[in-house]
């Protein structure tokens, strides 16, 4: 049974994630309005906002997944409240430093801060790069401690082979590894690997920063490290959401609990291996990269996504097909989220295929697919959890009056916003342009369409925020 302190800190995480999400969506809408020519931001402001939007979104949906698995893990193993609190405090400090670096210091090298961009910024304050790198260091410390702590707690109860569910490859295993533990373990290893790469990356950036020109980094090595970190963490945060679904989907639907089978164990073990090499697909246009890595990148992109998607979709379909089940907002959000994850994943696999990437590389197809599995995938996994969590301690839960309308608003807003990106991408409109030049003028009306639908999506998010946060505030004000 989880402690009241854990309930309260989980409520704080939920409130913080929602507030930062709403601000970041507004920044996203402003970007689309600028690309559509409706408003006129100077380029430095546009790129500073893009940097704030990108890293805040990645950060909040990562911590949302971590807070959710931390809460649910108490069902199986004891977790550390102190570590959870340290992660919260360091995340808040990190966000404040990062936002000062972008909003005031005008740091604008994008959330990927690809070398040597952070050292070549025009129009930014000279201190902003150092502050941005320090903010990343603070995030890295907090999140690394948190991930290692959760993994250690799993390994106190389960042996390594049990944590990876290897005993499920044989018939009648003596110990059952719950799917939640298996997926959390696999994901935490990937998270820790990506954060360790970030430590090396930051160390190299600091070394060049303080060397006064006597030390210069190798750009290809830096790009490999950047995408090993960035691609891996952006994907692992989705898997945190999937761990939550494996734990809660059957429970909220009033169905028997999902169990680990040999094919679930195999699929997630494959994911562990292949997700760590799929990042090579970000370097297809770096022709100095050895060709073998490009081929590994394409193969790993398929192998990392298909097994996990296959078994998850299979499990969800089996759970809902011709069965009488209780539909609640939580499993509806999980169900729609899995669809969004799969559609976005297909868009990603199309782009990760080398012959397609020649056409789609760095076009709006890229934000199209990753916004699909984030805005209509992982975000819904987490909001499903937030809703479930907030209703656990409330009395007399009545179905919310506008649930159907809110979901319809979310779907219409999300689909329109994403289609505007996909259409732009298929039409070769490049990503990350603050204003489209005359040759790409078709990008502008689609950006306005995107902004309108994103506003519709925002309305649905505000309704969820209102309903969930009032219950979280009650949890916070309840006696300890
Ligand atoms: C309705 C909500 C959202 C809106 C309106 C929005 C809008 C945008 C826009 C306009 C861009 C720049 C596209 C370009 O390259 O031209 C962008 C980039 C990005 N967005 Fe979103 N977005 C939303 C939700 C999300 C979510 C949920 C995530 C979660 C991870 C996310 C993560 C990112 C990232 C990582 C970038 C890349 C930034 C970069 O290139 O450095 N966004 N978004």
Short mmCIF file of C-alpha atoms and ligand atoms in Angstrom, two decimals:
data_model
loop_
_atom_site.label_atom_id
_atom_site.label_comp_id
_atom_site.label_asym_id
_atom_site.label_seq_id
_atom_site.Cartn_x
_atom_site.Cartn_y
_atom_site.Cartn_z
CA UNK A 1 0.00 0.00 0.00
CA UNK A 2 1.47 3.35 -0.99
CA UNK A 3 2.02 6.06 1.64
CA UNK A 4 0.11 9.34 1.91
CA UNK A 5 3.40 11.13 1.21
CA UNK A 6 3.64 9.26 -2.11
CA UNK A 7 0.07 10.26 -2.99
CA UNK A 8 0.86 13.88 -2.28
CA UNK A 9 4.10 14.01 -4.24
CA UNK A 10 2.40 12.25 -7.18
CA UNK A 11 -0.29 14.97 -7.07
CA UNK A 12 2.42 17.66 -7.19
CA UNK A 13 4.02 15.99 -10.22
CA UNK A 14 0.62 15.89 -11.97
CA UNK A 15 -0.14 19.56 -11.28
CA UNK A 16 3.34 20.66 -12.38
CA UNK A 17 3.20 18.60 -15.58
CA UNK A 18 -0.22 20.02 -16.50
CA UNK A 19 0.80 23.67 -15.94
CA UNK A 20 4.02 23.29 -17.95
CA UNK A 21 2.11 21.41 -20.67
CA UNK A 22 -0.40 24.21 -21.10
CA UNK A 23 2.34 26.87 -21.36
CA UNK A 24 4.24 24.69 -23.87
CA UNK A 25 1.15 24.13 -26.03
CA UNK A 26 0.63 27.90 -26.15
CA UNK A 27 4.25 28.30 -27.32
CA UNK A 28 3.55 25.63 -29.99
CA UNK A 29 0.46 27.48 -31.21
CA UNK A 30 2.47 30.73 -31.37
CA UNK A 31 5.08 28.93 -33.52
CA UNK A 32 2.41 27.71 -35.95
CA UNK A 33 0.86 31.22 -36.07
CA UNK A 34 4.27 32.68 -36.85
CA UNK A 35 4.90 30.13 -39.61
CA UNK A 36 1.42 31.02 -40.94
CA UNK A 37 2.28 34.73 -41.05
CA UNK A 38 -0.51 35.63 -38.57
CA UNK A 39 1.96 37.00 -36.00
CA UNK A 40 5.49 38.24 -36.50
CA UNK A 41 8.07 37.08 -33.96
CA UNK A 42 11.72 37.89 -34.50
CA UNK A 43 13.67 34.72 -35.42
CA UNK A 44 15.61 34.64 -32.15
CA UNK A 45 12.32 34.66 -30.18
CA UNK A 46 10.85 31.96 -32.43
CA UNK A 47 13.82 29.63 -31.95
CA UNK A 48 14.05 30.37 -28.21
CA UNK A 49 10.34 29.41 -27.95
CA UNK A 50 10.95 26.29 -30.06
CA UNK A 51 13.78 25.31 -27.69
CA UNK A 52 11.59 25.91 -24.61
CA UNK A 53 8.67 24.02 -26.15
CA UNK A 54 10.73 21.00 -27.26
CA UNK A 55 12.77 20.39 -24.11
CA UNK A 56 9.88 21.19 -21.73
CA UNK A 57 7.63 18.69 -23.56
CA UNK A 58 10.28 15.96 -23.52
CA UNK A 59 11.05 16.66 -19.85
CA UNK A 60 7.46 16.74 -18.58
CA UNK A 61 6.29 13.59 -20.35
CA UNK A 62 9.40 11.79 -19.14
CA UNK A 63 8.80 12.78 -15.50
CA UNK A 64 5.06 12.07 -15.87
CA UNK A 65 5.90 8.48 -16.88
CA UNK A 66 8.45 8.16 -14.07
CA UNK A 67 6.03 9.51 -11.44
CA UNK A 68 3.38 7.04 -12.66
CA UNK A 69 5.66 3.97 -12.58
CA UNK A 70 7.05 5.07 -9.21
CA UNK A 71 3.49 5.21 -7.83
CA UNK A 72 2.44 1.83 -9.26
CA UNK A 73 5.72 0.12 -8.38
CA UNK A 74 4.78 0.34 -4.69
CA UNK A 75 2.40 -2.53 -5.43
CA UNK A 76 5.41 -4.82 -5.92
CA UNK A 77 8.47 -3.27 -4.23
CA UNK A 78 9.21 -0.45 -1.78
CA UNK A 79 10.40 2.75 -3.47
CA UNK A 80 12.26 5.70 -1.95
CA UNK A 81 10.18 8.79 -1.16
CA UNK A 82 13.37 10.81 -0.57
CA UNK A 83 14.68 10.05 -4.05
CA UNK A 84 11.31 10.96 -5.57
CA UNK A 85 11.47 14.27 -3.67
CA UNK A 86 15.07 14.94 -4.77
CA UNK A 87 14.01 14.34 -8.41
CA UNK A 88 11.10 16.77 -7.98
CA UNK A 89 13.25 19.53 -6.42
CA UNK A 90 16.01 19.15 -9.03
CA UNK A 91 13.44 19.13 -11.86
CA UNK A 92 11.90 22.39 -10.58
CA UNK A 93 15.34 24.02 -10.23
CA UNK A 94 16.32 22.72 -13.68
CA UNK A 95 13.15 24.10 -15.31
CA UNK A 96 13.69 27.53 -13.72
CA UNK A 97 17.31 27.68 -14.94
CA UNK A 98 16.37 26.40 -18.40
CA UNK A 99 13.50 28.89 -18.82
CA UNK A 100 15.73 31.78 -17.71
CA UNK A 101 18.30 30.66 -20.32
CA UNK A 102 15.67 30.73 -23.10
CA UNK A 103 13.11 33.39 -22.12
CA UNK A 104 15.65 35.93 -20.76
CA UNK A 105 18.99 34.73 -22.15
CA UNK A 106 17.46 33.85 -25.56
CA UNK A 107 19.31 30.52 -25.84
CA UNK A 108 17.87 29.09 -29.04
CA UNK A 109 19.87 26.04 -30.23
CA UNK A 110 16.75 23.76 -30.17
CA UNK A 111 16.16 20.97 -27.66
CA UNK A 112 18.80 18.87 -29.43
CA UNK A 113 21.46 21.64 -28.92
CA UNK A 114 23.45 20.04 -31.72
CA UNK A 115 27.17 20.80 -31.56
CA UNK A 116 28.57 23.39 -32.41
CA UNK A 117 25.31 25.40 -32.39
CA UNK A 118 25.34 26.23 -28.65
CA UNK A 119 28.70 27.99 -29.14
CA UNK A 120 27.70 29.93 -32.27
CA UNK A 121 24.45 31.66 -31.26
CA UNK A 122 23.80 35.19 -32.54
CA UNK A 123 21.39 37.38 -30.59
CA UNK A 124 21.60 35.33 -27.35
CA UNK A 125 23.12 36.53 -24.05
CA UNK A 126 26.68 35.25 -23.61
CA UNK A 127 25.77 33.50 -20.31
CA UNK A 128 22.76 31.65 -21.73
CA UNK A 129 24.70 28.65 -23.11
CA UNK A 130 26.38 27.97 -19.76
CA UNK A 131 23.07 28.28 -17.90
CA UNK A 132 21.34 25.94 -20.38
CA UNK A 133 24.11 23.32 -19.99
CA UNK A 134 23.94 23.63 -16.19
CA UNK A 135 20.15 23.18 -16.29
CA UNK A 136 20.65 19.97 -18.30
CA UNK A 137 23.21 18.82 -15.72
CA UNK A 138 20.69 19.37 -12.90
CA UNK A 139 18.00 17.39 -14.81
CA UNK A 140 20.52 14.64 -15.56
CA UNK A 141 21.56 14.26 -11.90
CA UNK A 142 17.95 14.16 -10.62
CA UNK A 143 16.67 11.75 -13.24
CA UNK A 144 19.71 9.45 -13.08
CA UNK A 145 19.39 9.09 -9.28
CA UNK A 146 15.64 8.41 -9.67
CA UNK A 147 16.04 5.78 -12.41
CA UNK A 148 18.91 3.98 -10.66
CA UNK A 149 16.94 3.96 -7.41
CA UNK A 150 13.83 2.41 -9.00
CA UNK A 151 15.92 -0.18 -10.83
CA UNK A 152 17.77 -1.07 -7.63
CA UNK A 153 14.48 -1.61 -5.81
CA UNK A 154 13.33 -4.02 -8.55
CA UNK A 155 16.60 -5.94 -8.29
CA UNK A 156 16.22 -6.28 -4.52
CA UNK A 157 13.17 -8.46 -5.06
CA UNK A 158 13.77 -10.03 -8.48
CA UNK A 159 17.02 -11.59 -9.74
CA UNK A 160 18.37 -10.16 -13.01
CA UNK A 161 16.96 -13.05 -15.06
CA UNK A 162 13.58 -12.71 -13.33
CA UNK A 163 13.52 -8.94 -13.90
CA UNK A 164 14.01 -9.67 -17.63
CA UNK A 165 11.42 -12.49 -17.39
CA UNK A 166 13.83 -15.05 -18.95
CA UNK A 167 12.20 -17.87 -16.96
CA UNK A 168 9.09 -17.28 -19.12
CA UNK A 169 10.93 -18.73 -22.14
CA UNK A 170 10.38 -22.17 -20.52
CA UNK A 171 7.05 -23.82 -19.75
CA UNK A 172 5.54 -23.38 -16.25
CA UNK A 173 7.98 -20.82 -14.80
CA UNK A 174 8.40 -21.05 -11.03
CA UNK A 175 8.23 -17.26 -10.57
CA UNK A 176 5.89 -14.93 -12.43
CA UNK A 177 7.39 -11.60 -13.47
CA UNK A 178 4.53 -9.10 -13.78
CA UNK A 179 4.59 -7.35 -17.20
CA UNK A 180 4.76 -4.02 -15.34
CA UNK A 181 8.07 -5.04 -13.69
CA UNK A 182 9.50 -6.41 -16.97
CA UNK A 183 8.69 -3.27 -18.98
CA UNK A 184 9.80 -0.92 -16.19
CA UNK A 185 13.13 -2.78 -15.93
CA UNK A 186 13.76 -2.75 -19.69
CA UNK A 187 12.83 0.92 -19.89
CA UNK A 188 14.88 2.04 -16.91
CA UNK A 189 18.00 0.44 -18.43
CA UNK A 190 17.44 2.42 -21.64
CA UNK A 191 16.81 5.61 -19.66
CA UNK A 192 20.00 5.13 -17.63
CA UNK A 193 22.03 4.42 -20.79
CA UNK A 194 20.71 7.58 -22.47
CA UNK A 195 21.38 9.72 -19.38
CA UNK A 196 24.94 8.37 -19.14
CA UNK A 197 25.47 9.39 -22.78
CA UNK A 198 24.18 12.86 -21.81
CA UNK A 199 26.78 13.00 -19.01
CA UNK A 200 29.61 12.32 -21.51
CA UNK A 201 28.11 14.82 -23.97
CA UNK A 202 27.85 17.53 -21.32
CA UNK A 203 31.38 16.83 -20.06
CA UNK A 204 32.73 17.31 -23.61
CA UNK A 205 30.71 20.52 -24.10
CA UNK A 206 31.91 21.94 -20.77
CA UNK A 207 35.50 20.96 -21.65
CA UNK A 208 35.33 22.98 -24.89
CA UNK A 209 33.48 25.86 -23.20
CA UNK A 210 36.16 26.31 -20.51
CA UNK A 211 39.19 25.54 -22.72
CA UNK A 212 39.39 28.97 -24.38
CA UNK A 213 39.75 27.39 -27.79
CA UNK A 214 42.49 24.88 -26.90
CA UNK A 215 40.04 21.91 -27.04
CA UNK A 216 37.67 21.34 -29.95
CA UNK A 217 35.19 18.48 -30.15
CA UNK A 218 34.64 16.04 -33.01
CA UNK A 219 31.31 17.01 -34.59
CA UNK A 220 30.38 13.47 -35.71
CA UNK A 221 31.05 11.98 -32.27
CA UNK A 222 28.95 14.78 -30.70
CA UNK A 223 26.08 14.11 -33.09
CA UNK A 224 26.15 10.39 -32.32
CA UNK A 225 26.10 11.12 -28.57
CA UNK A 226 23.33 13.72 -28.96
CA UNK A 227 21.03 11.36 -30.81
CA UNK A 228 21.89 8.36 -28.68
CA UNK A 229 20.69 10.45 -25.74
CA UNK A 230 17.81 12.34 -27.41
CA UNK A 231 16.28 9.57 -29.52
CA UNK A 232 16.57 7.01 -26.74
CA UNK A 233 15.03 9.10 -23.96
CA UNK A 234 12.20 10.30 -26.25
CA UNK A 235 11.32 6.66 -27.01
CA UNK A 236 11.83 5.26 -23.54
CA UNK A 237 9.36 7.76 -22.09
CA UNK A 238 6.69 6.13 -24.26
CA UNK A 239 7.54 2.75 -22.80
CA UNK A 240 7.03 4.15 -19.28
CA UNK A 241 3.46 4.90 -20.41
CA UNK A 242 3.12 1.35 -21.78
CA UNK A 243 4.20 -0.13 -18.43
CA UNK A 244 1.29 1.81 -16.88
CA UNK A 245 -1.12 0.43 -19.49
CA UNK A 246 -0.01 -3.18 -18.90
CA UNK A 247 -0.68 -2.62 -15.19
CA UNK A 248 -3.97 -0.75 -15.33
CA UNK A 249 -5.83 -1.52 -18.58
CA UNK A 250 -7.30 -4.84 -17.45
CA UNK A 251 -7.87 -3.59 -13.90
CA UNK A 252 -9.97 -0.56 -14.86
CA UNK A 253 -11.83 -2.64 -17.46
CA UNK A 254 -12.85 -5.23 -14.84
CA UNK A 255 -10.93 -7.99 -16.68
CA UNK A 256 -8.34 -10.56 -15.48
CA UNK A 257 -4.86 -9.13 -14.98
CA UNK A 258 -2.45 -9.38 -17.93
CA UNK A 259 0.33 -11.91 -17.47
CA UNK A 260 3.82 -12.23 -18.92
CA UNK A 261 3.99 -14.92 -21.62
CA UNK A 262 7.03 -16.10 -23.61
CA UNK A 263 6.19 -13.77 -26.51
CA UNK A 264 5.68 -10.72 -24.25
CA UNK A 265 9.06 -11.46 -22.62
CA UNK A 266 10.74 -11.95 -26.01
CA UNK A 267 9.27 -8.78 -27.53
CA UNK A 268 10.40 -6.58 -24.64
CA UNK A 269 13.87 -8.15 -24.50
CA UNK A 270 14.22 -7.36 -28.25
CA UNK A 271 13.13 -3.81 -27.56
CA UNK A 272 15.88 -3.41 -24.97
CA UNK A 273 18.58 -4.34 -27.49
CA UNK A 274 17.31 -2.63 -30.61
CA UNK A 275 16.11 0.67 -29.16
CA UNK A 276 19.72 1.49 -28.28
CA UNK A 277 20.88 1.34 -31.92
CA UNK A 278 17.83 2.77 -33.71
CA UNK A 279 19.19 6.34 -33.24
CA UNK A 280 21.55 5.81 -36.21
CA UNK A 281 18.59 6.70 -38.45
CA UNK A 282 19.14 10.34 -37.42
CA UNK A 283 22.49 10.27 -39.21
CA UNK A 284 21.45 9.02 -42.67
CA UNK A 285 22.53 12.33 -44.21
CA UNK A 286 25.94 12.26 -42.51
CA UNK A 287 27.82 10.57 -45.28
CA UNK A 288 31.05 10.25 -43.29
CA UNK A 289 29.26 7.90 -40.90
CA UNK A 290 30.33 4.28 -41.69
CA UNK A 291 27.72 2.71 -43.98
CA UNK A 292 27.24 -0.33 -41.72
CA UNK A 293 25.80 1.95 -39.00
CA UNK A 294 23.22 3.32 -41.44
CA UNK A 295 22.07 -0.23 -42.21
CA UNK A 296 21.97 -1.08 -38.48
CA UNK A 297 19.90 2.11 -38.03
CA UNK A 298 17.26 0.99 -40.51
CA UNK A 299 17.07 -2.61 -39.23
CA UNK A 300 16.99 -1.55 -35.56
CA UNK A 301 14.21 0.98 -36.30
CA UNK A 302 11.99 -1.90 -37.43
CA UNK A 303 13.12 -4.36 -34.77
CA UNK A 304 12.78 -1.93 -31.86
CA UNK A 305 9.25 -0.89 -32.65
CA UNK A 306 7.49 -3.85 -34.27
CA UNK A 307 7.71 -6.55 -31.54
CA UNK A 308 6.63 -4.24 -28.68
CA UNK A 309 3.86 -2.68 -30.80
CA UNK A 310 2.77 -6.13 -32.00
CA UNK A 311 2.29 -7.65 -28.55
CA UNK A 312 0.76 -4.50 -27.05
CA UNK A 313 -1.79 -4.09 -29.84
CA UNK A 314 -2.53 -7.83 -29.67
CA UNK A 315 -3.06 -7.64 -25.89
CA UNK A 316 -5.32 -4.56 -26.15
CA UNK A 317 -7.38 -6.02 -29.01
CA UNK A 318 -7.82 -9.37 -27.25
CA UNK A 319 -8.92 -7.45 -24.14
CA UNK A 320 -11.63 -5.48 -25.92
CA UNK A 321 -12.73 -7.73 -28.80
CA UNK A 322 -16.20 -9.13 -28.17
CA UNK A 323 -15.79 -8.85 -24.41
CA UNK A 324 -18.10 -7.18 -22.00
CA UNK A 325 -15.94 -4.63 -20.31
CA UNK A 326 -16.28 -1.49 -18.28
CA UNK A 327 -15.27 1.55 -20.29
CA UNK A 328 -13.98 4.47 -18.22
CA UNK A 329 -12.16 7.63 -19.24
CA UNK A 330 -8.90 5.90 -18.25
CA UNK A 331 -9.14 2.89 -20.58
CA UNK A 332 -10.64 5.04 -23.35
CA UNK A 333 -7.60 7.31 -23.19
CA UNK A 334 -5.31 4.25 -23.11
CA UNK A 335 -7.10 2.76 -26.13
CA UNK A 336 -6.96 5.96 -28.22
CA UNK A 337 -3.37 6.49 -27.05
CA UNK A 338 -2.29 3.03 -28.29
CA UNK A 339 -3.86 3.86 -31.69
CA UNK A 340 -1.99 7.21 -31.76
CA UNK A 341 1.25 5.46 -30.79
CA UNK A 342 0.88 2.89 -33.58
CA UNK A 343 -0.05 5.47 -36.26
CA UNK A 344 2.86 7.72 -35.24
CA UNK A 345 5.14 4.66 -35.11
CA UNK A 346 4.21 3.76 -38.70
CA UNK A 347 5.02 7.34 -39.74
CA UNK A 348 8.38 6.94 -38.00
CA UNK A 349 9.18 3.61 -39.67
CA UNK A 350 8.33 5.12 -43.08
CA UNK A 351 10.80 7.93 -42.37
CA UNK A 352 13.44 5.54 -40.97
CA UNK A 353 13.49 3.63 -44.28
CA UNK A 354 16.55 4.97 -46.06
CA UNK A 355 14.97 5.28 -49.52
CA UNK A 356 12.08 7.34 -48.06
CA UNK A 357 14.33 9.37 -45.82
CA UNK A 358 16.04 10.81 -48.91
CA UNK A 359 12.73 12.65 -49.52
CA UNK A 360 11.35 13.13 -46.00
CA UNK A 361 14.53 14.02 -44.09
CA UNK A 362 14.00 17.12 -41.93
CA UNK A 363 10.65 17.93 -43.51
CA UNK A 364 7.48 18.50 -41.45
CA UNK A 365 6.96 14.72 -41.68
CA UNK A 366 9.32 14.48 -38.70
CA UNK A 367 7.28 16.65 -36.25
CA UNK A 368 4.18 15.00 -37.78
CA UNK A 369 5.11 11.49 -36.68
CA UNK A 370 6.67 12.34 -33.33
CA UNK A 371 3.75 14.62 -32.39
CA UNK A 372 1.38 11.73 -33.26
CA UNK A 373 2.84 9.28 -30.77
CA UNK A 374 3.38 12.03 -28.21
CA UNK A 375 0.37 14.38 -28.36
CA UNK A 376 -2.08 11.58 -29.28
CA UNK A 377 -0.17 8.68 -27.70
CA UNK A 378 2.01 9.10 -24.66
CA UNK A 379 0.20 12.22 -23.40
CA UNK A 380 -3.05 10.20 -23.34
CA UNK A 381 -1.33 7.31 -21.50
CA UNK A 382 -0.27 9.76 -18.79
CA UNK A 383 -3.58 11.66 -18.64
CA UNK A 384 -5.31 8.26 -18.36
CA UNK A 385 -3.10 7.54 -15.36
CA UNK A 386 -3.66 11.05 -13.90
CA UNK A 387 -7.43 10.58 -14.13
CA UNK A 388 -7.29 7.08 -12.60
CA UNK A 389 -5.01 8.30 -9.80
CA UNK A 390 -7.18 11.35 -8.99
CA UNK A 391 -10.32 9.23 -8.71
CA UNK A 392 -8.75 6.67 -6.34
CA UNK A 393 -9.26 8.81 -3.27
CA UNK A 394 -12.39 10.76 -4.19
CA UNK A 395 -15.82 9.80 -2.93
CA UNK A 396 -18.92 9.50 -5.10
CA UNK A 397 -17.21 9.69 -8.47
CA UNK A 398 -19.87 10.50 -11.04
CA UNK A 399 -19.07 10.23 -14.73
CA UNK A 400 -18.04 13.71 -15.86
CA UNK A 401 -20.86 15.35 -17.77
CA UNK A 402 -18.85 16.40 -20.75
CA UNK A 403 -16.52 13.40 -21.10
CA UNK A 404 -17.74 12.42 -24.57
CA UNK A 405 -17.51 15.98 -25.82
CA UNK A 406 -14.08 16.46 -24.32
CA UNK A 407 -12.79 13.29 -25.98
CA UNK A 408 -14.34 14.30 -29.31
CA UNK A 409 -12.71 17.76 -29.00
CA UNK A 410 -9.37 16.16 -28.23
CA UNK A 411 -9.62 13.81 -31.22
CA UNK A 412 -10.73 16.46 -33.69
CA UNK A 413 -8.17 18.99 -32.46
CA UNK A 414 -5.35 16.43 -32.36
CA UNK A 415 -6.12 14.93 -35.78
CA UNK A 416 -6.39 18.32 -37.53
CA UNK A 417 -3.21 19.62 -35.90
CA UNK A 418 -1.28 16.48 -36.96
CA UNK A 419 -2.70 16.30 -40.49
CA UNK A 420 -1.46 19.85 -41.15
CA UNK A 421 2.07 18.64 -40.25
CA UNK A 422 1.75 15.45 -42.37
CA UNK A 423 0.43 17.37 -45.35
CA UNK A 424 3.32 19.85 -45.11
CA UNK A 425 5.83 17.00 -44.81
CA UNK A 426 4.45 15.10 -47.79
CA UNK A 427 4.74 18.38 -49.71
CA UNK A 428 8.47 18.71 -48.76
CA UNK A 429 8.01 21.71 -46.44
CA UNK A 430 11.11 21.73 -44.21
CA UNK A 431 10.80 21.61 -40.43
CA UNK A 432 12.11 24.32 -38.09
CA UNK A 433 11.49 27.31 -40.37
CA UNK A 434 10.28 30.39 -38.47
CA UNK A 435 8.82 31.89 -41.66
CA UNK A 436 8.35 30.12 -45.00
CA UNK A 437 10.03 31.85 -47.97
CA UNK A 438 8.09 32.42 -51.24
CA UNK A 439 9.20 29.02 -52.68
CA UNK A 440 7.55 27.25 -49.71
CA UNK A 441 4.55 29.55 -49.35
CA UNK A 442 2.12 26.57 -49.30
CA UNK A 443 3.48 25.85 -45.81
CA UNK A 444 1.85 29.00 -44.38
CA UNK A 445 -1.88 28.19 -44.78
CA UNK A 446 -1.27 24.68 -43.39
CA UNK A 447 0.46 26.26 -40.39
CA UNK A 448 -2.66 28.38 -39.73
CA UNK A 449 -4.85 25.26 -40.00
CA UNK A 450 -2.49 23.53 -37.54
CA UNK A 451 -2.75 26.47 -35.10
CA UNK A 452 -6.58 26.43 -35.20
CA UNK A 453 -6.83 22.69 -34.53
CA UNK A 454 -4.12 22.89 -31.85
CA UNK A 455 -6.30 25.46 -30.07
CA UNK A 456 -9.19 22.96 -30.15
CA UNK A 457 -6.84 20.32 -28.65
CA UNK A 458 -5.83 22.84 -25.97
CA UNK A 459 -9.49 23.33 -24.97
CA UNK A 460 -9.83 19.58 -24.28
CA UNK A 461 -6.60 19.61 -22.26
CA UNK A 462 -7.89 22.54 -20.17
CA UNK A 463 -11.06 20.54 -19.32
CA UNK A 464 -8.97 17.54 -18.23
CA UNK A 465 -6.73 19.87 -16.24
CA UNK A 466 -9.71 21.40 -14.43
CA UNK A 467 -11.28 18.04 -13.51
CA UNK A 468 -8.10 16.25 -12.50
CA UNK A 469 -6.35 19.11 -10.72
CA UNK A 470 -9.26 19.90 -8.39
CA UNK A 471 -9.07 16.30 -7.09
CA UNK A 472 -5.25 16.44 -6.84
CA UNK A 473 -5.53 19.67 -4.82
CA UNK A 474 -7.91 17.85 -2.46
CA UNK A 475 -5.38 15.04 -2.02
CA UNK A 476 -2.73 17.66 -1.25
CA UNK A 477 -4.87 19.40 1.36
CA UNK A 478 -5.99 16.17 3.06
CA UNK A 479 -4.46 15.54 6.54
CA UNK A 480 -1.19 13.57 6.45
C1 LIG B 1 -1.05 20.84 -29.48
C2 LIG B 1 0.10 20.70 -28.92
C3 LIG B 1 1.39 21.05 -29.63
C4 LIG B 1 1.67 22.05 -30.51
C5 LIG B 1 0.74 23.13 -31.02
C6 LIG B 1 3.04 21.89 -30.95
C7 LIG B 1 3.70 22.66 -31.89
C8 LIG B 1 4.99 22.49 -32.32
C9 LIG B 1 5.62 23.20 -33.40
C10 LIG B 1 4.95 24.26 -34.26
C11 LIG B 1 6.89 22.76 -33.50
C12 LIG B 1 7.94 23.21 -34.51
C13 LIG B 1 7.71 22.46 -35.79
C14 LIG B 1 8.76 22.73 -36.85
O1 LIG B 1 9.81 22.05 -36.83
O2 LIG B 1 8.53 23.57 -37.69
C15 LIG B 1 7.09 21.77 -32.48
C16 LIG B 1 8.26 21.09 -32.24
C17 LIG B 1 8.42 20.17 -31.23
N1 LIG B 1 7.45 19.69 -30.38
FE1 LIG B 1 5.52 20.24 -30.32
N2 LIG B 1 3.57 20.81 -30.28
C18 LIG B 1 2.59 20.28 -29.46
C19 LIG B 1 2.71 19.18 -28.64
C20 LIG B 1 3.89 18.54 -28.36
C21 LIG B 1 4.01 17.42 -27.47
C22 LIG B 1 2.89 16.74 -26.69
C23 LIG B 1 5.31 17.09 -27.44
C24 LIG B 1 5.85 15.97 -26.59
C25 LIG B 1 6.99 15.47 -26.64
C26 LIG B 1 6.03 18.01 -28.34
C27 LIG B 1 7.39 18.01 -28.58
C28 LIG B 1 8.02 18.77 -29.54
C29 LIG B 1 9.42 18.66 -29.86
C30 LIG B 1 10.44 17.75 -29.17
C31 LIG B 1 9.67 19.55 -30.91
C32 LIG B 1 11.00 19.76 -31.62
C33 LIG B 1 11.61 21.05 -31.19
C34 LIG B 1 12.90 21.21 -31.94
O3 LIG B 1 12.91 21.03 -33.17
O4 LIG B 1 13.88 21.52 -31.26
N3 LIG B 1 5.12 18.87 -28.87
N4 LIG B 1 5.90 21.60 -31.78
#
